[in-house]
Amino acid sequence: MHYSKNIKITKILKGRLRWKIMYDVIIIGGGAAGFSAALYAVRYNLKTLIISNIDGGQITETTEVENYPGIKHIGGLELGQKFREQCEEQGAEVVNDFVARIEKGKSGFKVHASKVHETKTVILAMGSEKTKLSVPGEAEFASKGVSYCATCDGAFFKGKRVGVVGGSDSAAKSALLLSKFAKQVFIIYRRDKLRAEPRTVDSVHAEKKISIIFKANVIEIMGDNVMNAVKLDSGNVLELDGLFIEVGSKPDSELVKNLGIEVDKSGCIVVDAAMATNVKGIFAAGDITTGSNKFRQLITAAAEGAIAANSAYGFVTDESIEC
C-alpha cells in the first residue's frame, strides 16, 4: 500500500489507522508576506498551511491601496480577501486561528493552535503592530481620518489639514511626504526637539507647509462621522482633516522567544538574504524581520515572502530554484 510522503500513521486504534498530516511548510501570518509565501510554496508543490488571525494583516487598516503595481486602487480588506482566495485556488490550506506556541519536534516542528500541526519548516510572517495612542476617538475614527501610514493614505488628503503625531525619523519623513499633498501639516510631538536624522530635520524646517507643535500630546480625537479635530493636553483644540500616528511599532515576535531565534534590540527577527533565521528550518518574512532595510511596505513584504518560500523549498527538497 502506498502512502503520501506527507501522511504518517500515528496510531492504530481499534483496528483503524489514525493519520497525521506532515506539512512541508506552515506559514504563520496572513499579510502580504504570508500569502506571498503561501502562493510560491504551493507552486513548488509543497504541502502548505497558512494560519492567520486576519486575512490581509495591517493592510486591512488602509482604506485604499494605490501603491502596488498593476492595481490602481483597492480597499485593504478587499485586497486581503483576494490574497486568501488566490492562495486557496492554488491549493494552500488557510485557517483563521491563533498560534499559541511553536516547538521543535523529532522531524520538524509542532505548531500549537486550536489543533497541533506538524511541519518540516516554518515561515514566520506575523508582522508588526503600529503603536497606538490609546486616546478617546482613536479606534472610532480609524480609517475615518486616523491613519498609521502616510505612504498608503497621504494622497487622500490633498488640499487638507493634517497632523502627524511623533518626532522620530519616520514621523518627520511622513510629514514631508504629506506636505506634497496636504495644504498644511502639523507635527505634534511631546518633546522639545525632533529625534530624526539631521538632514531630515533640515528638510522639515525648510518646508513652509509644515509647522511643529513641541511639548504637546494628543489626548482626544474628535469628530462626527469622520474626525475633524484633536484636543491637546494644553487644552487647545486643533482642527484637522486627518491624523497620522507615527509613535513607533512593535514586531510581533513574542511567539518565537522559546525557540532561541535571534532578534535585534527592537524585537525584529534577524534574517539573512535567504530570509533564514539562526534556527534551521525556520524562515521569516515581512515587517517582523530585519530584511529589506526595514522598508516596511506591501511590495517588500511580498518579495520577502516569495524568497522565504523558495528557501523553505530548498530546505525540504535539498534543491534550489533559480530564475
Short mmCIF file of C-alpha atoms in Angstrom, two decimals:
data_model
loop_
_atom_site.label_atom_id
_atom_site.label_comp_id
_atom_site.label_asym_id
_atom_site.label_seq_id
_atom_site.Cartn_x
_atom_site.Cartn_y
_atom_site.Cartn_z
CA MET A 1 0.00 0.00 0.00
CA HIS A 2 1.35 3.47 -0.94
CA TYR A 3 1.04 6.40 1.40
CA SER A 4 1.76 10.06 0.61
CA LYS A 5 5.05 11.36 1.96
CA ASN A 6 3.01 13.99 3.84
CA ILE A 7 0.87 11.43 5.67
CA LYS A 8 2.12 9.35 8.54
CA ILE A 9 0.45 6.69 10.67
CA THR A 10 0.47 7.82 14.30
CA LYS A 11 -1.65 5.12 15.96
CA ILE A 12 -3.65 2.01 15.26
CA LEU A 13 -6.84 2.48 17.27
CA LYS A 14 -9.45 -0.31 17.38
CA GLY A 15 -8.19 -1.74 14.12
CA ARG A 16 -8.36 1.61 12.33
CA LEU A 17 -5.46 3.71 11.14
CA ARG A 18 -5.13 7.20 12.53
CA TRP A 19 -3.49 9.62 10.13
CA LYS A 20 -1.40 12.67 10.86
CA ILE A 21 -0.57 15.26 8.20
CA MET A 22 3.01 16.41 7.97
CA TYR A 23 3.15 19.77 6.19
CA ASP A 24 6.17 20.85 4.22
CA VAL A 25 5.67 24.40 5.43
CA ILE A 26 3.40 26.19 7.85
CA ILE A 27 3.18 29.95 7.44
CA ILE A 28 2.11 31.99 10.43
CA GLY A 29 0.60 35.33 9.48
CA GLY A 30 -1.82 36.43 6.78
CA GLY A 31 -0.42 39.66 5.44
CA ALA A 32 1.34 40.25 2.14
CA ALA A 33 4.42 38.32 3.28
CA GLY A 34 2.47 35.30 4.48
CA PHE A 35 0.20 34.96 1.49
CA SER A 36 3.03 35.59 -0.97
CA ALA A 37 5.00 32.82 0.74
CA ALA A 38 1.99 30.52 0.51
CA LEU A 39 1.46 31.27 -3.16
CA TYR A 40 5.03 30.39 -4.03
CA ALA A 41 5.11 27.37 -1.72
CA VAL A 42 2.12 25.69 -3.37
CA ARG A 43 3.55 26.40 -6.81
CA TYR A 44 6.61 24.46 -5.65
CA ASN A 45 4.24 21.59 -4.75
CA LEU A 46 4.87 21.99 -1.04
CA LYS A 47 2.12 20.85 1.32
CA THR A 48 1.24 24.28 2.69
CA LEU A 49 -0.81 25.57 5.61
CA ILE A 50 -1.21 29.24 6.46
CA ILE A 51 -2.53 30.19 9.89
CA SER A 52 -3.76 33.75 10.27
CA ASN A 53 -5.98 35.60 12.68
CA ILE A 54 -6.90 38.13 10.00
CA ASP A 55 -6.67 37.94 6.21
CA GLY A 56 -4.55 40.81 4.93
CA GLY A 57 -2.72 41.81 8.09
CA GLN A 58 -2.00 45.50 8.57
CA ILE A 59 -3.13 46.32 5.05
CA THR A 60 -6.73 45.93 6.25
CA GLU A 61 -6.28 49.20 8.18
CA THR A 62 -5.83 51.06 4.89
CA THR A 63 -8.89 52.49 3.18
CA GLU A 64 -7.38 52.21 -0.29
CA VAL A 65 -4.18 50.74 -1.72
CA GLU A 66 -2.72 52.57 -4.70
CA ASN A 67 1.00 51.77 -4.47
CA TYR A 68 1.08 48.18 -5.67
CA PRO A 69 1.96 47.54 -9.34
CA GLY A 70 -0.97 46.54 -11.50
CA ILE A 71 -3.61 47.69 -9.02
CA LYS A 72 -4.93 51.23 -9.49
CA HIS A 73 -6.87 51.24 -6.25
CA ILE A 74 -8.41 48.65 -3.96
CA GLY A 75 -9.62 48.58 -0.38
CA GLY A 76 -7.35 46.96 2.17
CA LEU A 77 -9.99 44.49 3.31
CA GLU A 78 -10.77 43.51 -0.28
CA LEU A 79 -7.10 43.01 -1.06
CA GLY A 80 -6.68 40.80 1.99
CA GLN A 81 -9.58 38.65 0.84
CA LYS A 82 -8.09 38.40 -2.65
CA PHE A 83 -4.80 37.25 -1.12
CA ARG A 84 -6.63 34.38 0.53
CA GLU A 85 -8.78 33.46 -2.45
CA GLN A 86 -5.79 33.25 -4.78
CA CYS A 87 -3.81 31.05 -2.39
CA GLU A 88 -6.73 28.71 -1.80
CA GLU A 89 -7.35 28.43 -5.54
CA GLN A 90 -3.71 27.40 -5.97
CA GLY A 91 -4.04 24.71 -3.30
CA ALA A 92 -2.93 26.21 0.00
CA GLU A 93 -4.88 25.46 3.16
CA VAL A 94 -5.85 28.60 5.06
CA VAL A 95 -7.27 28.65 8.57
CA ASN A 96 -8.17 31.58 10.77
CA ASP A 97 -6.68 30.75 14.14
CA PHE A 98 -4.23 31.93 16.78
CA VAL A 99 -0.91 30.18 17.26
CA ALA A 100 -0.07 29.71 20.92
CA ARG A 101 3.43 28.30 20.56
CA ILE A 102 5.91 26.52 18.32
CA GLU A 103 8.11 23.69 19.49
CA LYS A 104 10.80 21.60 17.90
CA GLY A 105 9.80 18.03 17.10
CA LYS A 106 11.72 14.93 16.10
CA SER A 107 11.36 15.55 12.38
CA GLY A 108 10.46 19.23 12.26
CA PHE A 109 8.21 21.47 14.30
CA LYS A 110 4.88 21.34 16.10
CA VAL A 111 2.68 24.39 15.75
CA HIS A 112 0.11 24.65 18.53
CA ALA A 113 -3.11 26.43 17.58
CA SER A 114 -6.61 25.10 18.31
CA LYS A 115 -5.07 21.93 16.87
CA VAL A 116 -1.47 20.76 16.84
CA HIS A 117 0.03 20.78 13.34
CA GLU A 118 3.33 19.21 12.32
CA THR A 119 5.61 20.65 9.67
CA LYS A 120 9.09 20.35 8.24
CA THR A 121 9.59 24.11 8.05
CA VAL A 122 8.01 27.28 9.41
CA ILE A 123 7.77 30.74 7.87
CA LEU A 124 7.13 33.48 10.41
CA ALA A 125 5.14 36.37 8.92
CA MET A 126 3.26 37.78 11.90
CA GLY A 127 4.20 41.33 11.02
CA SER A 128 4.27 44.20 13.45
CA GLU A 129 1.65 46.37 15.01
CA LYS A 130 1.69 50.14 14.99
CA THR A 131 1.83 51.57 18.47
CA LYS A 132 -1.47 53.20 19.33
CA LEU A 133 -2.00 56.45 21.21
CA SER A 134 -4.77 54.82 23.25
CA VAL A 135 -6.80 58.01 23.46
CA PRO A 136 -10.57 58.54 23.09
CA GLY A 137 -11.66 58.61 19.45
CA GLU A 138 -8.67 56.74 18.06
CA ALA A 139 -10.48 53.46 17.44
CA GLU A 140 -13.71 55.20 16.43
CA PHE A 141 -12.06 57.23 13.66
CA ALA A 142 -9.60 54.61 12.40
CA SER A 143 -9.76 54.80 8.57
CA LYS A 144 -12.05 57.81 9.04
CA GLY A 145 -9.26 60.34 9.25
CA VAL A 146 -6.93 58.42 11.55
CA SER A 147 -4.14 56.56 9.75
CA TYR A 148 -0.88 54.84 10.60
CA CYS A 149 0.66 55.01 7.12
CA ALA A 150 1.35 58.24 5.24
CA THR A 151 2.70 56.32 2.25
CA CYS A 152 -0.56 54.41 1.97
CA ASP A 153 -3.08 57.16 2.68
CA GLY A 154 -1.36 60.52 2.19
CA ALA A 155 -2.72 61.13 -1.30
CA PHE A 156 -6.29 61.07 0.00
CA PHE A 157 -5.68 64.30 1.93
CA LYS A 158 -4.89 66.57 -0.99
CA GLY A 159 -5.58 70.17 -0.02
CA LYS A 160 -6.44 69.20 3.57
CA ARG A 161 -5.08 69.99 7.03
CA VAL A 162 -3.39 67.00 8.64
CA GLY A 163 -1.39 66.21 11.74
CA VAL A 164 1.46 63.82 12.43
CA VAL A 165 1.96 62.56 15.97
CA GLY A 166 5.58 61.72 16.75
CA GLY A 167 9.08 63.10 16.40
CA SER A 168 11.05 60.18 15.01
CA ASP A 169 12.65 60.00 11.60
CA SER A 170 9.63 58.04 10.41
CA ALA A 171 7.29 60.76 11.67
CA ALA A 172 9.36 63.53 10.10
CA LYS A 173 9.50 61.74 6.75
CA SER A 174 5.76 61.14 6.92
CA ALA A 175 5.25 64.87 7.41
CA LEU A 176 7.46 65.63 4.41
CA LEU A 177 5.52 63.18 2.27
CA LEU A 178 2.20 64.60 3.42
CA SER A 179 3.36 68.12 2.56
CA LYS A 180 3.28 67.08 -1.10
CA PHE A 181 -0.49 66.62 -0.83
CA ALA A 182 -1.86 68.47 2.16
CA LYS A 183 -2.47 72.20 2.46
CA GLN A 184 -0.92 72.27 5.92
CA VAL A 185 0.88 69.71 8.10
CA PHE A 186 1.27 69.91 11.87
CA ILE A 187 3.83 67.76 13.67
CA ILE A 188 2.68 67.19 17.24
CA TYR A 189 5.49 65.99 19.47
CA ARG A 190 5.82 65.56 23.22
CA ARG A 191 9.49 66.58 23.35
CA ASP A 192 11.20 69.89 22.54
CA LYS A 193 13.31 68.59 19.65
CA LEU A 194 12.74 66.19 16.76
CA ARG A 195 14.58 62.88 17.07
CA ALA A 196 15.11 62.44 13.34
CA GLU A 197 18.20 62.37 11.16
CA PRO A 198 19.75 65.86 10.86
CA ARG A 199 19.10 66.12 7.13
CA THR A 200 15.50 65.09 7.64
CA VAL A 201 15.12 67.75 10.33
CA ASP A 202 16.62 70.35 7.97
CA SER A 203 14.13 69.37 5.29
CA VAL A 204 11.24 69.64 7.74
CA HIS A 205 12.27 73.14 8.83
CA ALA A 206 12.68 74.19 5.20
CA GLU A 207 9.18 73.07 4.23
CA LYS A 208 6.80 76.02 4.61
CA LYS A 209 3.73 73.80 4.82
CA ILE A 210 4.98 72.09 7.98
CA SER A 211 4.51 73.55 11.47
CA ILE A 212 5.76 71.87 14.65
CA ILE A 213 3.96 71.90 17.98
CA PHE A 214 6.50 70.85 20.59
CA LYS A 215 5.81 69.67 24.15
CA ALA A 216 2.30 68.62 23.21
CA ASN A 217 0.29 65.42 23.46
CA VAL A 218 -2.94 64.47 21.73
CA ILE A 219 -5.42 63.49 24.44
CA GLU A 220 -8.55 63.11 22.30
CA ILE A 221 -9.52 62.71 18.65
CA MET A 222 -12.78 64.45 17.88
CA GLY A 223 -15.36 64.34 15.10
CA ASP A 224 -18.77 63.20 13.91
CA ASN A 225 -18.85 60.67 11.07
CA VAL A 226 -15.18 61.43 10.41
CA MET A 227 -12.55 63.12 12.56
CA ASN A 228 -12.32 66.89 12.38
CA ALA A 229 -10.09 67.93 15.29
CA VAL A 230 -7.76 66.85 18.07
CA LYS A 231 -7.58 68.05 21.64
CA LEU A 232 -4.12 68.70 23.10
CA ASP A 233 -3.04 68.42 26.72
CA SER A 234 -2.73 72.21 26.77
CA GLY A 235 -6.50 72.35 26.35
CA ASN A 236 -6.22 73.74 22.82
CA VAL A 237 -8.28 72.18 20.02
CA LEU A 238 -6.58 71.85 16.63
CA GLU A 239 -8.85 71.45 13.61
CA LEU A 240 -7.59 68.67 11.31
CA ASP A 241 -8.96 66.56 8.49
CA GLY A 242 -6.58 63.71 9.19
CA LEU A 243 -4.16 62.44 11.82
CA PHE A 244 -1.19 60.19 11.09
CA ILE A 245 0.10 58.37 14.14
CA GLU A 246 3.84 57.63 13.99
CA VAL A 247 4.84 56.75 17.54
CA GLY A 248 6.59 53.50 16.68
CA SER A 249 5.71 49.87 16.10
CA LYS A 250 6.44 46.60 17.79
CA PRO A 251 7.30 43.39 15.91
CA ASP A 252 5.01 40.53 16.87
CA SER A 253 7.89 38.23 17.81
CA GLU A 254 6.84 37.06 21.28
CA LEU A 255 5.85 33.70 19.82
CA VAL A 256 9.41 32.68 18.99
CA LYS A 257 11.23 33.51 22.21
CA ASN A 258 11.31 29.89 23.39
CA LEU A 259 12.97 28.76 20.14
CA GLY A 260 16.16 30.75 20.56
CA ILE A 261 15.58 32.78 17.42
CA GLU A 262 17.82 35.83 17.22
CA VAL A 263 16.11 39.22 17.34
CA ASP A 264 17.59 42.70 17.29
CA LYS A 265 17.15 45.29 20.02
CA SER A 266 13.80 46.40 18.57
CA GLY A 267 12.46 42.84 18.53
CA CYS A 268 12.78 42.27 14.77
CA ILE A 269 13.78 38.74 13.76
CA VAL A 270 17.27 38.72 12.29
CA VAL A 271 17.34 37.11 8.83
CA ASP A 272 19.92 36.65 6.10
CA ALA A 273 19.43 37.26 2.38
CA ALA A 274 17.53 33.96 2.11
CA MET A 275 15.11 35.02 4.88
CA ALA A 276 16.59 32.29 7.08
CA THR A 277 16.79 32.71 10.85
CA ASN A 278 19.52 31.28 13.04
CA VAL A 279 17.31 28.21 13.68
CA LYS A 280 17.46 25.68 10.85
CA GLY A 281 14.10 25.16 9.17
CA ILE A 282 12.61 28.44 10.37
CA PHE A 283 12.37 31.38 8.00
CA ALA A 284 10.78 34.81 8.42
CA ALA A 285 9.39 37.48 6.11
CA GLY A 286 7.77 40.90 6.18
CA ASP A 287 7.55 43.55 8.86
CA ILE A 288 8.69 41.16 11.58
CA THR A 289 12.20 40.92 10.10
CA THR A 290 15.34 42.98 9.65
CA GLY A 291 15.06 42.43 5.88
CA SER A 292 14.58 44.97 3.06
CA ASN A 293 16.48 47.55 5.10
CA LYS A 294 13.38 47.68 7.31
CA PHE A 295 11.48 49.43 4.50
CA ARG A 296 8.09 48.15 5.58
CA GLN A 297 5.83 48.24 2.56
CA LEU A 298 3.34 45.91 0.92
CA ILE A 299 5.64 45.24 -2.01
CA THR A 300 8.76 44.50 0.07
CA ALA A 301 6.80 42.18 2.36
CA ALA A 302 5.51 40.24 -0.65
CA ALA A 303 9.03 39.94 -2.04
CA GLU A 304 10.38 38.62 1.25
CA GLY A 305 7.56 36.07 1.41
CA ALA A 306 8.50 34.73 -2.01
CA ILE A 307 12.16 34.46 -1.01
CA ALA A 308 11.25 32.67 2.23
CA ALA A 309 9.14 30.13 0.32
CA ASN A 310 12.00 29.50 -2.10
CA SER A 311 14.32 28.90 0.83
CA ALA A 312 11.84 26.57 2.52
CA TYR A 313 11.61 24.59 -0.72
CA GLY A 314 15.38 24.25 -0.77
CA PHE A 315 15.40 23.10 2.84
CA VAL A 316 12.70 20.46 2.29
CA THR A 317 13.96 19.10 -1.05
CA ASP A 318 17.66 19.93 -0.88
CA GLU A 319 17.19 21.55 -4.28
CA SER A 320 17.14 25.17 -5.40
CA ILE A 321 15.11 27.13 -7.92
CA GLU A 322 16.83 29.89 -9.87
CA CYS A 323 15.12 32.20 -12.30
#
